[in-house]
Coordinates of C-alpha atoms and ligand atoms in Angstrom, one line a residue:
M880 CA 4.1 -2.3 20.7
N881 CA 4.5 0.9 18.7
P882 CA 4.5 -0.2 15.1
V883 CA 5.4 3.2 13.6
P884 CA 9.2 3.1 13.6
L885 CA 9.2 -0.4 12.1
R886 CA 6.7 0.4 9.4
C887 CA 8.7 3.5 8.5
F888 CA 11.9 1.5 8.4
L889 CA 10.3 -0.7 5.9
F890 CA 8.9 1.8 3.5
C891 CA 9.5 5.4 4.3
F892 CA 12.8 5.5 2.4
A893 CA 11.2 4.1 -0.7
L894 CA 8.2 6.4 -0.8
Q895 CA 9.1 9.9 0.1
T896 CA 5.5 11.1 0.1
V897 CA 4.2 8.7 2.7
R898 CA 3.2 10.4 5.9
W899 CA 4.1 8.6 9.2
H900 CA 1.0 9.4 11.1
I901 CA -2.3 11.3 10.9
E902 CA -2.7 14.8 12.2
L903 CA -4.2 14.6 15.7
Q904 CA -7.0 17.1 16.4
P905 CA -6.7 19.3 19.5
W906 CA -8.3 17.7 22.6
A907 CA -12.0 18.4 22.9
S908 CA -11.4 20.2 26.2
P909 CA -8.5 22.2 27.8
T910 CA -7.7 19.2 30.0
P911 CA -8.1 15.8 28.3
S912 CA -11.2 14.1 29.4
L913 CA -12.9 11.0 28.2
N914 CA -16.3 12.7 28.7
Y915 CA -15.6 15.5 26.3
E916 CA -13.8 13.3 23.7
A917 CA -16.7 10.8 23.7
L918 CA -19.4 13.5 23.3
R919 CA -17.5 15.1 20.4
F920 CA -16.9 11.8 18.7
L921 CA -20.3 10.4 19.2
K922 CA -22.0 13.6 18.0
Y923 CA -19.7 13.5 14.9
I924 CA -20.6 9.9 13.9
S925 CA -24.3 10.5 14.5
T926 CA -24.5 13.6 12.3
S927 CA -24.8 13.5 8.5
Q928 CA -22.8 16.3 6.8
I929 CA -24.6 16.2 3.4
S930 CA -28.0 15.0 2.4
C931 CA -28.6 12.1 0.1
E932 CA -32.1 11.4 -1.2
H933 CA -31.6 8.1 -2.9
M934 CA -29.7 5.6 -0.9
N935 CA -31.1 2.2 -1.8
L936 CA -30.3 0.0 -4.8
N937 CA -33.7 -1.5 -4.6
S938 CA -35.2 1.9 -5.3
L939 CA -33.5 1.7 -8.7
R940 CA -35.5 -1.4 -9.6
G941 CA -38.7 -0.2 -8.1
Y942 CA -39.2 -2.7 -5.4
S943 CA -38.2 -2.6 -1.7
E944 CA -36.9 -5.4 0.4
T945 CA -35.4 -4.8 3.7
A946 CA -31.7 -5.5 3.7
K947 CA -30.2 -7.0 6.8
K948 CA -27.7 -4.3 7.2
P949 CA -27.8 -0.6 6.4
W950 CA -25.1 -0.6 3.8
S951 CA -26.1 2.7 2.3
I952 CA -24.7 4.1 -0.9
C953 CA -25.6 7.5 -2.3
L954 CA -27.3 7.2 -5.7
D955 CA -28.1 10.9 -6.1
E956 CA -27.5 12.2 -9.7
R957 CA -25.0 14.8 -8.6
F958 CA -22.5 12.0 -7.6
S959 CA -21.0 9.7 -10.2
L960 CA -22.0 6.4 -8.7
I961 CA -25.4 6.2 -10.2
H962 CA -24.0 7.1 -13.6
R963 CA -21.3 4.5 -13.3
I964 CA -23.9 1.9 -12.4
R965 CA -26.0 2.8 -15.4
S966 CA -23.1 2.5 -17.7
K967 CA -22.0 -0.7 -16.0
Q968 CA -18.6 0.7 -15.1
C969 CA -18.8 0.5 -11.3
R970 CA -16.6 -1.5 -9.0
L971 CA -17.2 -2.5 -5.5
Y972 CA -14.6 -3.8 -3.1
S973 CA -15.9 -5.5 0.0
L974 CA -13.7 -6.4 2.9
G975 CA -15.1 -9.0 5.3
L976 CA -14.3 -11.7 7.7
G977 CA -16.3 -14.9 7.2
N978 CA -19.6 -13.1 7.4
D979 CA -22.3 -14.7 5.3
D980 CA -24.4 -11.7 4.7
N981 CA -23.6 -11.0 1.0
Q982 CA -26.9 -9.4 0.1
F983 CA -25.4 -6.1 -0.6
E984 CA -22.6 -7.6 -2.8
I985 CA -25.1 -9.7 -4.7
S986 CA -27.4 -6.8 -5.4
M987 CA -24.5 -4.6 -6.5
A988 CA -23.3 -7.4 -8.9
N989 CA -26.9 -7.8 -10.2
S990 CA -26.9 -4.1 -10.9
G991 CA -23.9 -4.7 -13.2
C992 CA -21.1 -3.6 -10.9
E993 CA -17.9 -5.6 -10.8
V994 CA -17.7 -6.9 -7.2
H995 CA -14.6 -8.1 -5.5
R996 CA -15.1 -9.6 -2.1
F997 CA -12.0 -10.1 0.1
D998 CA -12.3 -12.6 2.8
P999 CA -9.5 -14.8 4.3
S1000 CA -11.9 -17.5 5.3
I1001 CA -13.0 -18.7 1.8
K1002 CA -11.6 -22.0 0.5
S1003 CA -9.9 -21.2 -2.8
A1004 CA -7.6 -18.4 -3.7
H1005 CA -10.0 -16.9 -6.3
V1006 CA -13.6 -17.9 -7.1
Q1007 CA -15.9 -16.4 -9.6
E1008 CA -19.5 -16.7 -8.4
G1009 CA -21.4 -15.0 -11.2
R1010 CA -20.8 -12.8 -14.1
H1011 CA -19.8 -9.9 -11.9
L1012 CA -18.9 -11.4 -8.5
W1013 CA -15.5 -12.6 -7.4
Y1014 CA -14.2 -13.9 -4.1
H1015 CA -10.6 -13.6 -3.1
R1016 CA -9.0 -15.4 -0.2
L1017 CA -7.2 -12.3 1.0
S1018 CA -7.3 -10.3 4.1
I1019 CA -6.8 -6.5 3.7
D1020 CA -4.4 -5.2 6.2
W1021 CA -2.7 -1.9 7.0
R1022 CA 0.7 -3.1 6.1
D1023 CA 2.2 -5.6 3.7
P1024 CA 3.5 -8.7 5.5
N1025 CA 7.1 -8.7 6.6
P1026 CA 8.9 -10.7 3.9
A1027 CA 10.8 -12.6 6.5
I1028 CA 7.6 -13.8 8.1
A1029 CA 5.7 -14.2 4.8
A1030 CA 8.4 -16.7 3.6
H1031 CA 7.6 -19.0 6.5
K1032 CA 3.9 -18.9 6.2
L1033 CA 2.1 -21.1 3.7
H1034 CA -0.9 -18.8 3.4
S1035 CA 0.3 -15.3 3.7
N1036 CA -2.7 -13.7 2.2
T1037 CA -2.5 -10.4 3.8
K1038 CA -2.1 -7.3 1.7
K1039 CA -2.6 -3.6 1.8
L1040 CA -5.5 -2.2 -0.3
G1041 CA -3.1 -0.1 -2.3
T1042 CA -1.0 -3.2 -3.1
V1043 CA -4.2 -5.1 -4.3
L1044 CA -5.2 -2.2 -6.5
N1045 CA -1.8 -2.2 -8.1
E1046 CA -1.8 -5.9 -8.6
F1047 CA -5.3 -6.0 -10.1
G1048 CA -4.5 -3.0 -12.3
H1049 CA -7.5 -1.1 -10.8
Q1050 CA -7.3 2.7 -10.6
K1051 CA -10.6 3.3 -8.9
I1052 CA -13.1 1.7 -6.5
D1053 CA -16.5 3.2 -6.7
V1054 CA -17.6 1.8 -3.3
L1055 CA -15.4 0.3 -0.6
K1056 CA -17.4 -1.6 2.0
A1057 CA -15.6 -2.8 5.1
D1058 CA -16.9 -5.0 7.9
V1059 CA -13.6 -6.0 9.5
E1060 CA -14.2 -6.3 13.2
S1061 CA -12.1 -3.5 14.6
A1062 CA -9.3 -3.6 12.0
E1063 CA -11.2 -0.7 10.3
W1064 CA -9.3 2.1 12.2
K1065 CA -5.8 1.0 11.1
I1066 CA -7.0 0.2 7.6
L1067 CA -8.6 3.6 7.3
E1068 CA -5.4 5.2 8.6
N1069 CA -3.4 3.3 6.0
L1070 CA -5.7 4.4 3.2
I1071 CA -5.4 8.0 4.3
L1072 CA -1.6 8.0 4.9
E1073 CA -1.0 6.5 1.4
D1074 CA -3.6 8.6 -0.3
V1075 CA -5.5 5.5 -1.4
V1076 CA -8.8 7.1 -0.3
E1077 CA -8.5 9.5 -3.2
Q1078 CA -9.2 6.5 -5.5
I1079 CA -12.4 5.7 -3.8
G1080 CA -15.8 7.2 -4.5
Q1081 CA -17.8 6.1 -1.5
L1082 CA -16.9 4.4 1.8
V1083 CA -19.3 2.3 3.8
F1084 CA -17.6 1.2 7.0
E1085 CA -18.8 -0.6 10.1
V1086 CA -16.9 0.9 13.0
H1087 CA -16.5 -0.7 16.4
I1088 CA -16.1 1.2 19.5
H1089 CA -16.4 -1.3 22.3
W1090 CA -12.6 -1.5 22.5
P1091 CA -9.8 0.6 20.9
G1092 CA -9.3 -1.8 17.9
F1093 CA -6.2 -3.6 16.6
E1094 CA -3.0 -1.8 17.4
V1095 CA -4.7 1.4 18.6
S1096 CA -3.0 2.4 21.8
G1097 CA -3.2 5.1 24.5
N1098 CA -5.6 5.8 27.3
D1099 CA -9.3 6.0 26.5
S1100 CA -9.3 9.7 25.8
A1101 CA -6.4 9.4 23.5
V1102 CA -8.1 6.5 21.6
V1103 CA -11.3 8.5 21.1
R1104 CA -9.3 11.5 20.0
Y1105 CA -7.5 9.3 17.5
W1106 CA -10.7 7.9 16.1
Y1107 CA -12.1 11.4 15.7
S1108 CA -8.9 12.7 14.1
L1109 CA -9.1 9.9 11.5
L1110 CA -12.6 10.9 10.5
R1111 CA -11.6 14.5 10.4
E1112 CA -8.8 13.6 7.9
L1113 CA -11.5 12.1 5.7
E1114 CA -13.4 15.3 5.9
L1115 CA -10.3 17.2 4.9
K1116 CA -10.1 15.1 1.8
D1117 CA -13.7 16.2 1.0
F1118 CA -15.4 13.0 2.1
R1119 CA -18.8 13.8 3.6
L1120 CA -20.9 11.6 5.8
F1121 CA -24.3 11.1 4.3
H1122 CA -25.7 8.3 6.4
T1123 CA -25.0 7.0 9.9
Y1124 CA -26.6 4.0 11.5
K1125 CA -26.5 3.1 15.1
D1126 CA -26.8 -0.7 15.5
L1127 CA -29.1 -1.3 18.5
S1128 CA -28.9 -5.0 18.0
K1129 CA -25.3 -5.1 19.2
P1130 CA -24.1 -4.6 22.8
Q1131 CA -24.5 -1.0 23.8
M1132 CA -20.8 -0.6 24.9
F1133 CA -18.3 2.2 24.6
L1134 CA -14.7 1.3 25.4
K1135 CA -15.8 -1.7 27.5
K1136 CA -18.3 0.3 29.5
E1137 CA -22.0 1.0 29.2
A1138 CA -21.8 4.7 28.7
F1139 CA -22.9 7.7 26.7
N1140 CA -25.9 5.8 25.3
A1141 CA -23.5 4.5 22.7
S1142 CA -23.7 1.3 20.6
S1143 CA -20.6 -0.8 20.1
C1144 CA -21.2 -0.6 16.4
Y1145 CA -22.1 2.0 13.8
T1146 CA -22.3 1.9 10.1
L1147 CA -21.1 5.1 8.4
S1148 CA -21.4 6.0 4.7
W1149 CA -19.3 8.8 3.1
V1150 CA -19.2 10.2 -0.4
N1151 CA -16.0 11.6 -1.8
T1152 CA -17.3 14.9 -3.2
R1153 CA -14.0 15.4 -5.2
W1154 CA -14.3 12.1 -7.0
K1155 CA -15.1 12.0 -10.7
Ligands
LIG2273 C1 -4.2 10.3 28.3 O1 -3.0 10.4 27.6 C2 -2.6 11.7 27.2 C3 -1.4 11.5 26.4 O2 -1.6 10.9 25.2 C4 -2.5 12.6 28.3 O3 -2.1 13.9 27.9 C5 -3.8 12.7 29.1 O4 -3.6 13.5 30.2 C6 -4.3 11.3 29.5 N1 -5.6 11.5 29.9 C7 -6.2 10.9 30.9 C8 -7.6 11.2 31.2 O5 -5.6 10.1 31.6
LIG2274 C1 -30.3 6.6 23.5 O1 -30.3 6.1 22.2 C2 -31.5 5.7 21.6 C3 -31.3 5.1 20.3 O2 -30.4 5.9 19.5 C4 -32.4 6.9 21.6 O3 -33.7 6.6 21.0 C5 -32.6 7.5 23.0 O4 -33.3 8.7 22.9 C6 -31.2 7.8 23.6 N1 -31.4 8.1 25.0 C7 -30.9 9.2 25.5 C8 -31.1 9.4 27.0 O5 -30.2 10.0 24.9

């Protein structure tokens, strides 16, 4: 079940700089306890670390329409995104799984951003839907497929984000949006371990906490500590949370229990304050 030795066998020899795992934060209490881990983590994901005044694309065009999801990006002048949008140089990558709500993608494309939507459920390999909007039948994963398995599968359309960036010849992503139904933890870990996050200006992630997520192991306290540690790694890389949204329309569950007044789903937005 533990994927680490296998992954390292596959790439650690080739890439000397790759870390094997993230730095775990100390436990929240002297004796590990789910209660303390949960309180620390939930407080963390509910607290903005930096203020952002302009968060809505619609505010740019002077009309307001309520978007279905709070996919918030920071358009304050002190961050580069707004300047990149004005000069039509911005790029959005959106990772999803057959979810039809493309309003955010469309409005980014209408603002002149180059939008790439990655979704394994679409019919053709690549579709261009407008001047600035592309769909790719690809699922972004935290590892590249094992070549032995890939050779046997007709549609092995699974790639790491770093691999896609290299293949597309893209150096930067202004905004990475991810709504990947619990694969976000391992994807985030991969972006941190391979330093791909440094190529990203803002992150907007839906995080799911009703179960540990794909390939996240350990008892409940260890899982929550791991989630928290991942987010602290982002902070260490100068990412700051500027918006957090608790989804009250989803089941109010935390690790399979109704507890801590938590929702199963939060949408978190970070800005990379180091990013130019
Ligand atoms: C959970 O697992 C960790 C090891 O990862 C252990 O130290 C801890 O005591 C366990 N906690 C509980 C509450 O079982
Ligand atoms: C539970 O969460 C809701 C929504 O975030 C909040 O309005 C309410 O005050 C919370 N209740 C408690 C007891 O903390």
